[in-house]
Tab-separated table of C-alpha atoms in Angstrom:
chain	number	residue	atom	x	y	z
A	287	MET	CA	-76.639	-84.386	-7.319
A	288	ALA	CA	-76.095	-80.968	-6.948
A	289	GLY	CA	-73.249	-81.357	-4.583
A	290	SER	CA	-71.099	-83.910	-6.779
A	291	ALA	CA	-71.859	-81.685	-10.016
A	292	LEU	CA	-70.510	-78.415	-7.969
A	293	ALA	CA	-67.853	-80.757	-7.218
A	294	THR	CA	-66.496	-81.583	-10.303
A	295	GLY	CA	-67.080	-78.204	-11.991
A	296	VAL	CA	-64.749	-77.153	-9.234
A	297	LEU	CA	-62.243	-79.694	-9.428
A	298	ILE	CA	-62.511	-79.406	-13.780
A	299	ALA	CA	-61.801	-74.935	-13.041
A	300	ALA	CA	-58.958	-76.362	-10.677
A	301	THR	CA	-57.486	-78.703	-13.166
A	302	GLY	CA	-57.603	-75.667	-15.686
A	303	LEU	CA	-56.091	-73.715	-13.608
A	304	ALA	CA	-53.105	-75.763	-12.652
A	305	LEU	CA	-52.197	-76.258	-16.186
A	306	GLY	CA	-52.633	-73.118	-17.535
A	307	LEU	CA	-50.334	-71.590	-14.337
A	308	ALA	CA	-47.819	-74.631	-15.024
A	309	ALA	CA	-47.417	-73.055	-19.097
A	310	VAL	CA	-46.966	-70.060	-17.801
A	311	GLY	CA	-44.058	-70.923	-15.558
A	312	GLY	CA	-42.800	-73.442	-18.065
A	313	ALA	CA	-42.769	-70.210	-20.803
A	314	ALA	CA	-40.943	-68.572	-18.001
A	315	VAL	CA	-38.137	-70.567	-17.207
A	316	THR	CA	-37.538	-71.266	-20.696
A	317	ALA	CA	-37.440	-67.048	-21.424
A	318	GLN	CA	-34.704	-66.708	-18.448
A	319	ARG	CA	-32.819	-69.734	-19.854
A	320	VAL	CA	-32.502	-68.672	-23.390
A	321	ALA	CA	-31.452	-65.728	-22.201
A	322	GLY	CA	-28.767	-67.121	-20.111
A	323	ALA	CA	-28.142	-68.743	-23.375
A	324	ALA	CA	-27.730	-65.231	-24.975
A	325	ASP	CA	-25.722	-63.868	-22.440
A	326	ALA	CA	-23.098	-66.965	-22.077
A	327	ALA	CA	-23.014	-66.332	-26.790
A	328	ALA	CA	-22.122	-62.540	-25.830
A	329	LEU	CA	-19.337	-63.293	-23.328
A	330	ALA	CA	-17.386	-66.241	-24.890
A	331	ALA	CA	-17.739	-64.421	-28.375
A	332	ALA	CA	-16.267	-60.858	-26.801
A	333	ASP	CA	-13.832	-62.240	-24.995
A	334	ALA	CA	-12.833	-64.587	-27.731
A	335	VAL	CA	-12.612	-61.500	-29.885
A	336	SER	CA	-10.266	-59.190	-26.985
A	337	GLY	CA	-7.925	-61.706	-26.947
A	338	ALA	CA	-9.352	-62.975	-23.225
A	339	VAL	CA	-9.324	-66.256	-24.719
A	340	ILE	CA	-7.310	-67.837	-26.878
A	341	VAL	CA	-9.633	-70.612	-29.554
A	342	ALA	CA	-8.586	-71.428	-32.776
A	343	GLU	CA	-12.130	-71.287	-33.807
A	344	ASP	CA	-13.823	-67.355	-35.669
A	345	PRO	CA	-16.215	-65.623	-32.255
A	346	CYS	CA	-19.030	-66.158	-33.167
A	347	ALA	CA	-18.431	-70.320	-33.721
A	348	VAL	CA	-17.671	-70.092	-29.806
A	349	ALA	CA	-20.516	-68.008	-29.757
A	350	ALA	CA	-22.566	-70.774	-31.184
A	351	ARG	CA	-21.150	-73.600	-29.353
A	352	VAL	CA	-21.963	-71.936	-26.308
A	353	ALA	CA	-25.579	-71.200	-26.613
A	354	GLU	CA	-25.896	-75.269	-27.428
A	355	ALA	CA	-24.370	-76.654	-24.540
A	356	ALA	CA	-27.182	-73.860	-22.752
A	357	GLY	CA	-29.882	-75.729	-24.928
A	358	ALA	CA	-30.635	-72.735	-27.672
A	359	THR	CA	-29.354	-71.928	-30.907
A	360	LEU	CA	-27.438	-69.299	-32.133
A	361	THR	CA	-29.336	-67.351	-34.760
A	362	GLY	CA	-27.243	-64.037	-34.901
A	363	CYS	CA	-23.973	-62.485	-33.986
A	364	SER	CA	-22.613	-59.783	-35.095
A	365	ILE	CA	-18.671	-57.932	-34.508
A	366	GLU	CA	-17.646	-55.125	-33.884
A	367	GLY	CA	-14.565	-54.234	-32.491
A	368	PHE	CA	-14.566	-55.538	-29.432
A	369	VAL	CA	-18.150	-55.894	-28.910
A	370	ALA	CA	-20.136	-58.971	-29.213
A	371	THR	CA	-23.839	-58.844	-30.432
A	372	VAL	CA	-25.380	-62.245	-30.426
A	373	GLN	CA	-29.302	-64.063	-31.099
A	374	VAL	CA	-30.230	-67.059	-30.098
A	375	GLU	CA	-33.064	-68.651	-29.637
A	376	SER	CA	-34.887	-71.868	-27.904
A	377	ALA	CA	-38.549	-73.531	-28.241
A	378	TYR	CA	-41.289	-73.935	-25.931
A	379	ALA	CA	-44.110	-75.282	-26.460
A	380	GLY	CA	-44.012	-74.809	-30.074
A	381	LEU	CA	-43.604	-71.197	-29.607
A	382	ALA	CA	-39.716	-69.609	-30.092
A	383	ALA	CA	-38.368	-67.600	-27.158
A	384	VAL	CA	-35.697	-65.281	-28.152
A	385	SER	CA	-33.551	-63.246	-26.399
A	386	ARG	CA	-30.731	-60.683	-27.303
A	387	ALA	CA	-26.992	-60.199	-25.871
A	388	ARG	CA	-24.136	-58.057	-26.118
A	389	ALA	CA	-21.100	-57.631	-24.727
A	390	GLY	CA	-17.977	-56.678	-24.830
A	391	PRO	CA	-15.552	-53.340	-22.999
A	392	PRO	CA	-17.688	-50.403	-21.207
A	393	ALA	CA	-18.659	-47.488	-23.308
A	394	GLY	CA	-16.300	-45.114	-23.652
A	395	GLU	CA	-12.714	-47.488	-23.290
């Protein structure tokens, strides 16, 4: 009887650990996905504002489309000269993963 209680306890602990690691892993994947979406959206906006890509839309609208295609939502966008700064957000398990990115020509140019 004591052996089965010990085995049950070990099984419960292992299950709890596995679920916790799965949740942490999912959050890490979501954070990386959101960071990639922010990078892509900032690059798209910077390309649009610099004329590297000809579009009829506002650069922030282009950034919003790119972020949405990557599974995130654009929550902030500003353009200063040829530099685009964006903020995107996505949810994981009821929590918001937020990332910011800037893109434009190198500093000093």
